[in-house]
mmCIF file of C-alpha atoms (C1' of nucleotides) in Angstrom:
data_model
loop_
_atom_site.group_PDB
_atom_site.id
_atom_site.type_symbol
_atom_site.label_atom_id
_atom_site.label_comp_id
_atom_site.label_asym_id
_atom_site.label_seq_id
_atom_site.Cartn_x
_atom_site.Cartn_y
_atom_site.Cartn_z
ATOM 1 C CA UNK C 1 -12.150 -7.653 -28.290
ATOM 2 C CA UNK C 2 -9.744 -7.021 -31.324
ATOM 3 C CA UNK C 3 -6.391 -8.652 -30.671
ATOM 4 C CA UNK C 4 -3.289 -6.537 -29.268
ATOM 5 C CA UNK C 5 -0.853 -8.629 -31.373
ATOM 6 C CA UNK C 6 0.036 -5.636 -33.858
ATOM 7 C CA UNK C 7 0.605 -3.410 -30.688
ATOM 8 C CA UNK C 8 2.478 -5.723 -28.797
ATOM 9 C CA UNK C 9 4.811 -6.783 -31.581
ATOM 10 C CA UNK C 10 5.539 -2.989 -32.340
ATOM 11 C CA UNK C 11 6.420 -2.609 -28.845
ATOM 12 C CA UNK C 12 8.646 -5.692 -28.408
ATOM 13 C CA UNK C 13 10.207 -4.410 -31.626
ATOM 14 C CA UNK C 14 11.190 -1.171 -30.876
ATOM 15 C CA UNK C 15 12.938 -2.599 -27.899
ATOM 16 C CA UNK C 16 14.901 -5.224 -30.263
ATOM 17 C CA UNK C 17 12.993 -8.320 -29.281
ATOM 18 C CA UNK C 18 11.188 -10.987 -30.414
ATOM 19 C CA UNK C 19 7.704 -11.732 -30.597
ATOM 20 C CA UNK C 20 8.071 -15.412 -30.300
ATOM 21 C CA UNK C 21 5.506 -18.313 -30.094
ATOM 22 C CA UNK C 22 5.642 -18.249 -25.974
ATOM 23 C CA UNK C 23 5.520 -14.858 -26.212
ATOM 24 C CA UNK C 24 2.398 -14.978 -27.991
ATOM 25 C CA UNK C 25 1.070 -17.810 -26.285
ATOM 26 C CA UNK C 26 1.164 -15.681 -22.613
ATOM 27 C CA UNK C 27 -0.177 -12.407 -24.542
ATOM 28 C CA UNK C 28 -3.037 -14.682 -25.832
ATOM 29 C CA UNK C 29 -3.749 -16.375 -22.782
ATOM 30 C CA UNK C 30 -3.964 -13.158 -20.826
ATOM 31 C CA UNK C 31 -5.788 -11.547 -23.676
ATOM 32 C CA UNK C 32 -8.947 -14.313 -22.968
ATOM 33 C CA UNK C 33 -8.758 -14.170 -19.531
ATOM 34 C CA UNK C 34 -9.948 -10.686 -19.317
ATOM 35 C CA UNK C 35 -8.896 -9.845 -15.742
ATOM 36 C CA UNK C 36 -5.358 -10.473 -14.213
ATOM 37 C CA UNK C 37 -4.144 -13.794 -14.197
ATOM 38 C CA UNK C 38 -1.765 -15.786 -11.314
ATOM 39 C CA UNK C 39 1.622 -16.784 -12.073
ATOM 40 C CA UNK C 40 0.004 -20.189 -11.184
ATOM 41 C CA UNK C 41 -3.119 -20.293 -14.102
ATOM 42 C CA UNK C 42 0.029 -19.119 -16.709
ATOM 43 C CA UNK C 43 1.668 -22.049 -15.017
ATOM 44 C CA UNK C 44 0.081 -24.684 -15.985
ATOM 45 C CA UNK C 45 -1.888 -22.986 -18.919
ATOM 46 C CA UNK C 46 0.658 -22.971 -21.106
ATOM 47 C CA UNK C 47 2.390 -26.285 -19.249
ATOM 48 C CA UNK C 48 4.931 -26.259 -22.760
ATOM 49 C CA UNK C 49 6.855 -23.505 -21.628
ATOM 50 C CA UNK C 50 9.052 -23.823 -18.179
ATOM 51 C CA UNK C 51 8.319 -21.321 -15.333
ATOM 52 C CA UNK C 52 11.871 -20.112 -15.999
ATOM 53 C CA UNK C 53 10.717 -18.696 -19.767
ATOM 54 C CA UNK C 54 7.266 -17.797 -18.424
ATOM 55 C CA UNK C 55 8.551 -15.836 -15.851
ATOM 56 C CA UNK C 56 11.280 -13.955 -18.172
ATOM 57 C CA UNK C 57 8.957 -12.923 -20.829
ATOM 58 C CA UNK C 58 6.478 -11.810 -18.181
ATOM 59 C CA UNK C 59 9.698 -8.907 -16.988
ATOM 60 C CA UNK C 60 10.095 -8.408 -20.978
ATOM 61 C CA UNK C 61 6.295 -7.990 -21.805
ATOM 62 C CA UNK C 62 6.223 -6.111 -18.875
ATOM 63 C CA UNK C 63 9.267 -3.793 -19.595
ATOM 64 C CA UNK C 64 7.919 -2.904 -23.051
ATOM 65 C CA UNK C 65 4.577 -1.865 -20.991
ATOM 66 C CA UNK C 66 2.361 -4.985 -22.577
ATOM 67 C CA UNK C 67 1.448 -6.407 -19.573
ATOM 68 C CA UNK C 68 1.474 -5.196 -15.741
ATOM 69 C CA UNK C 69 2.050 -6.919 -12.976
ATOM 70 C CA UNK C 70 0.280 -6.451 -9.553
ATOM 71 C CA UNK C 71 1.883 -8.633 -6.626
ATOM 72 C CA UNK C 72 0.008 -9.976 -3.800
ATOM 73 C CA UNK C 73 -3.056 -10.818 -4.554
ATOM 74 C CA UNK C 74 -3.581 -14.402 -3.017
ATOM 75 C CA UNK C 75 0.538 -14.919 -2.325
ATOM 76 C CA UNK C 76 1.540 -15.153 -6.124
ATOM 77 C CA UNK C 77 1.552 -12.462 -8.764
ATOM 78 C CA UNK C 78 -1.014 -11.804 -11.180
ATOM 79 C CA UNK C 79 -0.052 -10.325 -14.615
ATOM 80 C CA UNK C 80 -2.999 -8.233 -17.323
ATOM 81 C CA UNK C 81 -2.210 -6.446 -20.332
ATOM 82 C CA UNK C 82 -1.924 -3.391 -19.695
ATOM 83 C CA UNK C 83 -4.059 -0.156 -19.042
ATOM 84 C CA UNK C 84 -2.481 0.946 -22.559
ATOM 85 C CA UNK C 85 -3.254 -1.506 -24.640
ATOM 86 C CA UNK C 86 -6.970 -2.319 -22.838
ATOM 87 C CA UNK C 87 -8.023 0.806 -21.466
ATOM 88 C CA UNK C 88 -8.099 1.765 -18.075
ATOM 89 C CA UNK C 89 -10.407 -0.452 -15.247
ATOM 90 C CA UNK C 90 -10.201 -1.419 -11.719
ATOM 91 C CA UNK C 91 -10.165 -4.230 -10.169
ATOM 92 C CA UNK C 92 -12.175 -6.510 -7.345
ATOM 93 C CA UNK C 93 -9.903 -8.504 -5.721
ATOM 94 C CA UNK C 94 -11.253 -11.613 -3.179
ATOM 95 C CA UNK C 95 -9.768 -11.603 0.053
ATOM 96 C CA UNK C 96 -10.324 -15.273 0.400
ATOM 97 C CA UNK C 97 -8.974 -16.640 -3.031
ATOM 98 C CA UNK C 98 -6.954 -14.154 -4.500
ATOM 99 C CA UNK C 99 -9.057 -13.722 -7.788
ATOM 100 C CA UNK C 100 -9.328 -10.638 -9.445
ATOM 101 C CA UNK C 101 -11.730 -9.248 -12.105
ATOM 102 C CA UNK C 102 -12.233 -6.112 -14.128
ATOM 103 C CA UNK C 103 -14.909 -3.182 -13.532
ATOM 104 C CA UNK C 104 -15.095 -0.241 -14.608
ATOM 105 C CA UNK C 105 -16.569 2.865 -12.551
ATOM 106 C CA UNK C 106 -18.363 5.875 -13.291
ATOM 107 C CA UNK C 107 -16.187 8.011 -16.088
ATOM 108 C CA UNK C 108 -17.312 11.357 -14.195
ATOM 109 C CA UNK C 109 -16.001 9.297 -10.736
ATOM 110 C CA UNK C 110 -13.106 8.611 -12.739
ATOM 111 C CA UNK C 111 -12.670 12.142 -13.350
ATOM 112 C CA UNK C 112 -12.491 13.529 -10.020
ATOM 113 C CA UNK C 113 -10.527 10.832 -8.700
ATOM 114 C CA UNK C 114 -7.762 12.005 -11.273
ATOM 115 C CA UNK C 115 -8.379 15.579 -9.628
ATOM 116 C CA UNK C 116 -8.126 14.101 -6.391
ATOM 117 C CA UNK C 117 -4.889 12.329 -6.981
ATOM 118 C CA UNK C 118 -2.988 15.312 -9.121
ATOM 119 C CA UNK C 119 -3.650 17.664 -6.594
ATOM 120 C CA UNK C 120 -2.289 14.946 -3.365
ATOM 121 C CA UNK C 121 0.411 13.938 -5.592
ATOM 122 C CA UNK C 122 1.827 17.495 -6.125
ATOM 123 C CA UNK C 123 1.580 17.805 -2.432
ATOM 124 C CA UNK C 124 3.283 15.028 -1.122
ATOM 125 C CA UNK C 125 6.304 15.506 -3.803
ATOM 126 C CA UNK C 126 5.129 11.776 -5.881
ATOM 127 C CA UNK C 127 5.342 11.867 -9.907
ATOM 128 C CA UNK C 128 2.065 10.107 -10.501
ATOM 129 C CA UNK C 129 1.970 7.369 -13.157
ATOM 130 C CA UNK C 130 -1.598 6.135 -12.159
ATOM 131 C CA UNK C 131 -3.987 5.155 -9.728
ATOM 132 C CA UNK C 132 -5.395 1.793 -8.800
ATOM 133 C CA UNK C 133 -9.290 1.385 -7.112
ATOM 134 C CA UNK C 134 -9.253 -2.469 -5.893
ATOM 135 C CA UNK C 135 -12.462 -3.303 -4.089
ATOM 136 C CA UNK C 136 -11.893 -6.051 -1.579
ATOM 137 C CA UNK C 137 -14.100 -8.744 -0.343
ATOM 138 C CA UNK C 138 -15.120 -12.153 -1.055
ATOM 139 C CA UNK C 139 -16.133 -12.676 -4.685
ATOM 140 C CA UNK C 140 -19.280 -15.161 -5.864
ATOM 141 C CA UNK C 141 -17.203 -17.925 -5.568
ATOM 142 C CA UNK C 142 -16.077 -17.754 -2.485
ATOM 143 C CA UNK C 143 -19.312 -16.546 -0.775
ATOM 144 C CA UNK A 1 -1.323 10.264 17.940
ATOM 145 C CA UNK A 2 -3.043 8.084 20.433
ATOM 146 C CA UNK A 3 -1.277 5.167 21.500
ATOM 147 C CA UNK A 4 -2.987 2.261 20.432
ATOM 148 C CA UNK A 5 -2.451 -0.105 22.919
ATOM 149 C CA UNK A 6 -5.472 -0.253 25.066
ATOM 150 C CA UNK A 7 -7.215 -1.628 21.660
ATOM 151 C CA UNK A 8 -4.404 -3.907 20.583
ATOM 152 C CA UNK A 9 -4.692 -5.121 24.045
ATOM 153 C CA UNK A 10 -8.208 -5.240 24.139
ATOM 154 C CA UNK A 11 -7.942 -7.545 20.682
ATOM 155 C CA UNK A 12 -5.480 -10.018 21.791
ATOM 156 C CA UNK A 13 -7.163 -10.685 24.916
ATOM 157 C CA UNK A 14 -10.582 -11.725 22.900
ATOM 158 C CA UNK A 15 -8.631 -14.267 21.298
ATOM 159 C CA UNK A 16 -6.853 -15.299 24.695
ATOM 160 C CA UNK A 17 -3.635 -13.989 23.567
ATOM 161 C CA UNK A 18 -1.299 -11.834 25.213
ATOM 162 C CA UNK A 19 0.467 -9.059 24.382
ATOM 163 C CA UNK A 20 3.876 -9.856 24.907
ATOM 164 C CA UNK A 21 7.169 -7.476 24.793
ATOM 165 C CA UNK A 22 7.632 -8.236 20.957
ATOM 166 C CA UNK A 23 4.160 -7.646 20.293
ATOM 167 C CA UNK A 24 4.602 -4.231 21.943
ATOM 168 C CA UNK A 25 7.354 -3.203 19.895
ATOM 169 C CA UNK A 26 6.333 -3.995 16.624
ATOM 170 C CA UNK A 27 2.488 -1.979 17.448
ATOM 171 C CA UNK A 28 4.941 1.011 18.918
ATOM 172 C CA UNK A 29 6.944 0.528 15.655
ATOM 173 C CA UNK A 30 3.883 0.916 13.212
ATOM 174 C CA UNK A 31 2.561 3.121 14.999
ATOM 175 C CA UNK A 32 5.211 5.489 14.845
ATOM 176 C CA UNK A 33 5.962 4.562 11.153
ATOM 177 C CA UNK A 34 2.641 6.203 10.384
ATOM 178 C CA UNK A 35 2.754 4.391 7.025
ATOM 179 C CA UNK A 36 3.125 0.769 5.889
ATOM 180 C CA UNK A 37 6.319 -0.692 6.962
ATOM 181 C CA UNK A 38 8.027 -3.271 4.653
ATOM 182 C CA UNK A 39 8.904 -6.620 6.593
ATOM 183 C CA UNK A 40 12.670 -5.673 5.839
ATOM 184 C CA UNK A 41 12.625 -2.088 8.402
ATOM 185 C CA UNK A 42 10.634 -4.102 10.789
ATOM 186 C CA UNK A 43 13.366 -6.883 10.948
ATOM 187 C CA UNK A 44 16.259 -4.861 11.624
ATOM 188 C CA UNK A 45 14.565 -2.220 13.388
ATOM 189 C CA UNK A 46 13.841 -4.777 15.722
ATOM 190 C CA UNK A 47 16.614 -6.996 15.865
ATOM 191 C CA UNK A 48 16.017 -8.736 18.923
ATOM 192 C CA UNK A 49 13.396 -10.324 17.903
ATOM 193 C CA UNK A 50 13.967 -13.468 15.417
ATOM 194 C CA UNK A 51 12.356 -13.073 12.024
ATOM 195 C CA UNK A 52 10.211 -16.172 12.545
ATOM 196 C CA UNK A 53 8.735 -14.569 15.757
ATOM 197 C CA UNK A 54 7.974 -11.385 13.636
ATOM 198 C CA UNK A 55 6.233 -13.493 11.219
ATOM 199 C CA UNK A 56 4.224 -15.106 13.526
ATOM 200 C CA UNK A 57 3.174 -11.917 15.305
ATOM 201 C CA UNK A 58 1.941 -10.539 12.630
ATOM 202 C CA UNK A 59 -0.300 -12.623 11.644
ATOM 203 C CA UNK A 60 -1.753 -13.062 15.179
ATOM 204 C CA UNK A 61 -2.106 -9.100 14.889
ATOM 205 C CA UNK A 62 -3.323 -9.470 11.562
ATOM 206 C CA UNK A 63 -6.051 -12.447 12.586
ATOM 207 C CA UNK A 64 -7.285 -9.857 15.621
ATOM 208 C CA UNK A 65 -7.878 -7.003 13.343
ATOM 209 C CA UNK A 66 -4.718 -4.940 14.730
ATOM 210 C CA UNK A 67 -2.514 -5.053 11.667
ATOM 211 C CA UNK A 68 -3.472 -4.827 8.023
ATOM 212 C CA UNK A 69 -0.691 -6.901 5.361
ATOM 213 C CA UNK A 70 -0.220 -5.074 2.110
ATOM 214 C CA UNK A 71 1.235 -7.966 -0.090
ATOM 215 C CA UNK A 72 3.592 -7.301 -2.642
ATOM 216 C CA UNK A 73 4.471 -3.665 -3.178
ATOM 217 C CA UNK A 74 8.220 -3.473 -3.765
ATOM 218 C CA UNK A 75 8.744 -7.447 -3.572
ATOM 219 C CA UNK A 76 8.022 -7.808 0.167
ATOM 220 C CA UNK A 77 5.188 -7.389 2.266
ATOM 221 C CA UNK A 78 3.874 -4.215 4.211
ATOM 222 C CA UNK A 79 2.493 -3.907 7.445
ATOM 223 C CA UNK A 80 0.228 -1.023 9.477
ATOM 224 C CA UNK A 81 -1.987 -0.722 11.715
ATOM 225 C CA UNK A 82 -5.386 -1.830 11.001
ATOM 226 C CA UNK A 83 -7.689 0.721 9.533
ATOM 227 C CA UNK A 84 -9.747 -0.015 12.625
ATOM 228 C CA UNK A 85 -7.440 1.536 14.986
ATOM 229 C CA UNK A 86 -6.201 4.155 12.848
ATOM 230 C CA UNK A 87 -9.410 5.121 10.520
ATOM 231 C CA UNK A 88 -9.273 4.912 6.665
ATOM 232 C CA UNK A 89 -6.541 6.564 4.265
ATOM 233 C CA UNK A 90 -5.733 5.517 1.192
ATOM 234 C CA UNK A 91 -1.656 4.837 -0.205
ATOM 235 C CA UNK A 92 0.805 6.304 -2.188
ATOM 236 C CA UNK A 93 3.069 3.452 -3.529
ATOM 237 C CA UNK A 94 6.447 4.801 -5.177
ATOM 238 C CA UNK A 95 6.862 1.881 -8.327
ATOM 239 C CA UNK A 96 10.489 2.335 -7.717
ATOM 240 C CA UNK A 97 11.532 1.699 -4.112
ATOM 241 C CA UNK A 98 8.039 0.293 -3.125
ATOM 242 C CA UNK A 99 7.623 2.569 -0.299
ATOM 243 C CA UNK A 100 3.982 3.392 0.781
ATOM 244 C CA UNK A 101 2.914 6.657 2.903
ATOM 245 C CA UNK A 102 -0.847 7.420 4.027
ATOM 246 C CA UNK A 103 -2.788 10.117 2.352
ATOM 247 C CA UNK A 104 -6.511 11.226 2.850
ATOM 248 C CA UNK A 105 -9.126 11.816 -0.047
ATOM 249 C CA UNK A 106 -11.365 14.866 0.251
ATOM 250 C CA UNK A 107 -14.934 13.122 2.384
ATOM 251 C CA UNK A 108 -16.885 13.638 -0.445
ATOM 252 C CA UNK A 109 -15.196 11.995 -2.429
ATOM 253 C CA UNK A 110 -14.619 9.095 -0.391
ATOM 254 C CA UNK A 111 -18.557 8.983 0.051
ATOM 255 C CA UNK A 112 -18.804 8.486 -3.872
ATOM 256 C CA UNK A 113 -16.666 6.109 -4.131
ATOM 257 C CA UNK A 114 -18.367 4.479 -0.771
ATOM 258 C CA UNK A 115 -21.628 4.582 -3.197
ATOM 259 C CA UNK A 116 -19.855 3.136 -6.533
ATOM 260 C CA UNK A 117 -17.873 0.478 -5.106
ATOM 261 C CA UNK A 118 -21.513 -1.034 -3.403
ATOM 262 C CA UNK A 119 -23.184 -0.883 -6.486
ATOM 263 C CA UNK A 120 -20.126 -2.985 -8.426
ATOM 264 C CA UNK A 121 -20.448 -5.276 -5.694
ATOM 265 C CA UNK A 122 -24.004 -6.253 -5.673
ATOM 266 C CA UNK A 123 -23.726 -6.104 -9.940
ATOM 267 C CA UNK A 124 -20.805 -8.491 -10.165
ATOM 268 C CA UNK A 125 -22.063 -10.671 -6.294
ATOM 269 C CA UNK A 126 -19.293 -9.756 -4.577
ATOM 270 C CA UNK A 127 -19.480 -9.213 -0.671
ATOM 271 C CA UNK A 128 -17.359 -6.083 0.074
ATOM 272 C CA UNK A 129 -15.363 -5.707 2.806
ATOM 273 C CA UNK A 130 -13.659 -2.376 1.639
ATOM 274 C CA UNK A 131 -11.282 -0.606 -1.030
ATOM 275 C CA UNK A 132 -8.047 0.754 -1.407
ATOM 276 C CA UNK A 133 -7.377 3.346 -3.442
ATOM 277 C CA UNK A 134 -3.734 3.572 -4.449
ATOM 278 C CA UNK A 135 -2.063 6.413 -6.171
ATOM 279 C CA UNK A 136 1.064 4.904 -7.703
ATOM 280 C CA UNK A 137 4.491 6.662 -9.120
ATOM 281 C CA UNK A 138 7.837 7.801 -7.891
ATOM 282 C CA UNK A 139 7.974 8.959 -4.572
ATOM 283 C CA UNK A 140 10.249 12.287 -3.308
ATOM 284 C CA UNK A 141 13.452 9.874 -2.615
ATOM 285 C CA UNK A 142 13.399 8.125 -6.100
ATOM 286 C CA UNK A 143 12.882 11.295 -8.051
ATOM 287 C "C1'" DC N 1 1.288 -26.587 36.479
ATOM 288 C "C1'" DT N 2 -0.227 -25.350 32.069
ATOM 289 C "C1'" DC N 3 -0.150 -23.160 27.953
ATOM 290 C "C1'" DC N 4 1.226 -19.588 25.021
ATOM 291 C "C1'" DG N 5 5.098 -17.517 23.071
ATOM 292 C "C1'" DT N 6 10.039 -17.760 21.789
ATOM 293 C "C1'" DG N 7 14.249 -19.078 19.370
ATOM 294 C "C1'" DC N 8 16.608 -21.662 16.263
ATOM 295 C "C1'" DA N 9 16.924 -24.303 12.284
ATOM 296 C "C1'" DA N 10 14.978 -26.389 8.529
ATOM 297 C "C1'" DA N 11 11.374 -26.645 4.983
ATOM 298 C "C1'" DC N 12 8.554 -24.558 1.525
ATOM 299 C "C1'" DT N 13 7.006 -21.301 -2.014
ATOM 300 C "C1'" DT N 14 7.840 -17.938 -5.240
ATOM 301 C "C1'" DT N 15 10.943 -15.696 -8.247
ATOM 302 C "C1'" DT N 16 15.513 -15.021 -10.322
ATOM 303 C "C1'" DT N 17 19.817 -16.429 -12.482
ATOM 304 C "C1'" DG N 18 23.848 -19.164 -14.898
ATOM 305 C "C1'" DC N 19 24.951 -21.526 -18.656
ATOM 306 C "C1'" DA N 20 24.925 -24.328 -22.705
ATOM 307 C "C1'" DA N 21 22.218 -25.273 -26.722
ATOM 308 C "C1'" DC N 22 18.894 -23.686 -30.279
ATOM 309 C "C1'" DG N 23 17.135 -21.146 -34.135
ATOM 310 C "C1'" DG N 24 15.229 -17.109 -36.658
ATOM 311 C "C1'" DG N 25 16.806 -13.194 -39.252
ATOM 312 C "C1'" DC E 1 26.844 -16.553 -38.234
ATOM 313 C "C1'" DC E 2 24.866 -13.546 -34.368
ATOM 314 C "C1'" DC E 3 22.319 -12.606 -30.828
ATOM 315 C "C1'" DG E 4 18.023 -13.045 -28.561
ATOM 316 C "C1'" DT E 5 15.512 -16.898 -26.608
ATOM 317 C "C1'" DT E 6 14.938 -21.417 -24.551
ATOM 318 C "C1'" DG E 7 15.398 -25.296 -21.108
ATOM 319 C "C1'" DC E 8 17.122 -27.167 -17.267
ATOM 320 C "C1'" DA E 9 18.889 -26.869 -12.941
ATOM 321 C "C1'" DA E 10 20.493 -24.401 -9.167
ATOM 322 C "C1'" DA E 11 20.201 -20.388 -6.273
ATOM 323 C "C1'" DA E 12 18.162 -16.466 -4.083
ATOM 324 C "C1'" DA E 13 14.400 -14.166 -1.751
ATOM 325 C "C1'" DG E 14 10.436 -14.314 1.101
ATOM 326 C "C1'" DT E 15 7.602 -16.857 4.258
ATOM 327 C "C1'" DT E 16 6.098 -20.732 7.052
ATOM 328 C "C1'" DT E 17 6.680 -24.635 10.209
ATOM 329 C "C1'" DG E 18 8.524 -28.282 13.813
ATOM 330 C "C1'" DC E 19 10.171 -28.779 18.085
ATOM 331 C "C1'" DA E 20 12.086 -28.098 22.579
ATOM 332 C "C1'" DC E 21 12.689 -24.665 26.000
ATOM 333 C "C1'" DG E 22 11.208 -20.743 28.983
ATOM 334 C "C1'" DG E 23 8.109 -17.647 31.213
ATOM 335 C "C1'" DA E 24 3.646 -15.582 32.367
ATOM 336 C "C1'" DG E 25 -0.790 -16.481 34.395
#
DNA sequence: CTCCGTGCAAACTTTTTGCAACGGG
DNA sequence: CCCGTTGCAAAAAGTTTGCACGGAG
């Protein structure tokens, strides 16, 4: 669990920005949390900073690929760093409350669902950037 | 290409609803869509009937099992029919326009990932209820 | 006659934007 | 100083709800 600060202040300057203290603050948060987070958690995480700032250095974070952002989940967004700077995982997501979490699946599962996507990709004329695996159901909490 | 709605109809009537003119449409419309339709096509497609009605359609076909709601993907929600009536497929999702279209994964494979996703749900107590795979990148039209 | 569904408008939630002020480089 | 960033408030986008009317069973 070494921090991603270096890599996400290279990243936000490269693209001429700052790596401010709310900036850090949201990259920390999400960097404990350990599976995507709602817009909500951020929300009142980090109560210092207005939604308006959380919400704009989400799209910057985002932009310079630091974090990703999956929509849905539970009616809000939830945000994660990214595959790139964590490594690539699914994710369980509760039909009931919206939580997700991190998994990981077999590497040699991994590898033939690449194969698998590649090859329907080509077919159906898509430039493939990645794939997601989300298993859906009702998570411990909820049960 | 079986038109669905004997089963639609079969659905609503369980939960002592009918299945009205507006319902008709919008089951005709997914079905014919083939692929998740964003809430936007379905308005205007069918502008006769007011967006609230929509709305409220499709969550009665969602709460009988007829429709399946995608959140998210390209800012507003996608609809289809249920994997019940239409068997399961897995989604492309373009990251630019948000457009989904149905694609199949080799049995096998599917059967693997059947396997994996039950043992991640018994290790981390989840109750499944399913999983999407999505391949995600730039569809034809966006290229 | 009785409910379920409809239509319209208004409310609510989530996310984005305008603009003036702030502050690090 | 300059320009990216912040805070606040207002607006836009997406979705849900209240209520009276209309139509199917």
């Amino acid at each position: 669990m070494t921090a991603p600060h270096a890599e996400v202040w290279e990243r936000l300057s490269r693209a001429q920005q700052r790596y401010t203290a709310g900036r850090r603050a949201l990259v920390e948060l999400l960097h404990k949390a350990g599976r995507p987070v709602g817009i909500v958690e951020l929300l009142d995480a980090s109560s210092r900073l207005p939604q308006s700032s959380i919400y704009r250095n989400l799209v910057v974070l985002e932009q310079v690929g630091a974090v990703t952002r999956y929509p849905g989940a539970g009616g809000s967004a939830h945000y994660e760093l990214s595959e790139e700077l964590v490594g690539h995982h699914d994710h369980l997501v509760c039909s009931n409350c919206g939580r997700m979490e991190d998994y990981d699946v077999p590497p040699e599962l991994e590898g033939d669902l690449h194969a698998a996507m590649d090859a329907i990709a080509a077919r159906k004329g898509f430039k493939p950037t990645g794939h997601r695996l989300q298993l859906t159901g009702r998570c411990a909490r909820c049960t």
